[in-house]
Amino acid sequence: MQLVLKNINKTYKKGAKKALDGFSVTFNKGIYALLGPNGSGKSTLMNIITGIIPKDSGNIEFYENDEPKSYANSIGFLPQNQDYYNNFTALDFILYMMVLKKYNPEDKKAYANKILNSVNLINEKDKKIGAFSGGMKQRLGIAQALIGEPKIIIFDEPTAGLDPKERVRFRNVLAGISENKIIIISTHIVSDVSVIAKEAVLLSKGKVLKTGTQKELCKEMQGKVWRVKCDYPTAMLFMTKYKVSSIVEEDGEYSLRLLSKEKPTENCENVPPVLEDLYLYEFGEEEGL
Ligand code: ADP
Ligand code: MG
């Protein structure tokens, strides 16, 4: 199974800068993280793949067993700002979405229940959506994206506004549904996807900056991530001079994780890089960190 995007271009208004600028990536089975700061073109790309907005040029092809197929009926989508009818129950909503998607299993209620169960909402199925927490709404959004067993599932910033507990739950739900699918998740919160994503695509100003497995991407950061223990004034000094990806205080001693091409001071030791380090390295300034 492959989703092949070739040279996708998009400009919203004449004369405006390109929202997508020659975007080309091949997605295989598995979970992909689409990473980039606000305005980098993540939503534009997702809205083009799902057919919500037209592209200016470029090709999108879908292959199953090396044969070209139409994917229009096998795509699930959770948009960035999904709205809900507050008076609907979770079950009403899923049944309603099944109608919209023209998905007609023999036992509609049993199917809706199965879908709700897969996102841990089965005990809330008769509650009104208006009473749902952000995390519950988000899981309901995931549930509707699963209707009809789509081969491709796209989530646009699914973890925005979730509390830490809900983030963990989101990761667990995704890990449970990811088999035999292409799943693309956009976010600018790398830690939400770094555990589950096989590969990452770094998007900058509508262009692919980097793409690869986490291992491949982290390799480039080898030797550039440092840990240092120091006192408060030194920690503050490091913060102004380097990109610091984490800072932990324990009994007045500060432990910093920072990025630098060269060894900053003698007492700095190299640590293995993670995807967050690469993101900070590439986008630190743009994100205002
Ligand atoms: P992201 O999802 O990564 O934050 P977007 O795809 O929303 O990025 O935006 C990419 C670029 O396209 C930005 O410069 C944004 O201002 C512009 N853009 C997005 N949607 C529209 C629109 N409907 N009309 C005009 N410009 C838009
Ligand atoms: Mg967006």
Short mmCIF file of C-alpha atoms in Angstrom, two decimals, residues 32-36 41-43 45-46 77-78 80 154-160 170 183-189 192-193 201 203:
data_model
loop_
_atom_site.label_atom_id
_atom_site.label_comp_id
_atom_site.label_asym_id
_atom_site.label_seq_id
_atom_site.Cartn_x
_atom_site.Cartn_y
_atom_site.Cartn_z
CA TYR A 32 3.77 9.16 9.98
CA ALA A 33 4.33 12.38 11.86
CA LEU A 34 3.89 15.50 9.75
CA LEU A 35 5.88 18.10 11.67
CA GLY A 36 6.22 21.80 11.14
CA GLY A 41 1.39 23.98 5.19
CA LYS A 42 0.31 20.94 7.22
CA SER A 43 -3.45 21.61 7.03
CA LEU A 45 -1.55 19.29 2.56
CA MET A 46 -4.13 17.29 4.53
CA PHE A 77 -10.17 12.45 8.32
CA LEU A 78 -10.18 14.39 11.56
CA GLN A 80 -8.04 20.62 12.74
CA ILE A 154 -5.44 11.65 8.47
CA PHE A 155 -5.45 13.54 11.77
CA ASP A 156 -4.79 17.29 11.74
CA GLU A 157 -3.35 18.43 15.09
CA PRO A 158 -5.32 15.83 17.06
CA THR A 159 -3.60 16.52 20.36
CA ALA A 160 -4.00 20.31 20.47
CA PHE A 170 -4.72 9.22 22.36
CA ILE A 183 -1.84 7.08 9.18
CA ILE A 184 -0.64 10.67 8.91
CA ILE A 185 -0.70 12.85 12.02
CA SER A 186 0.19 16.52 11.91
CA THR A 187 1.41 18.28 15.01
CA HIS A 188 3.86 20.81 16.30
CA ILE A 189 4.06 18.94 19.61
CA ASP A 192 2.82 13.45 21.18
CA VAL A 193 3.81 11.42 18.16
CA VAL A 201 8.17 14.43 7.48
CA LEU A 203 7.65 20.60 6.59
#
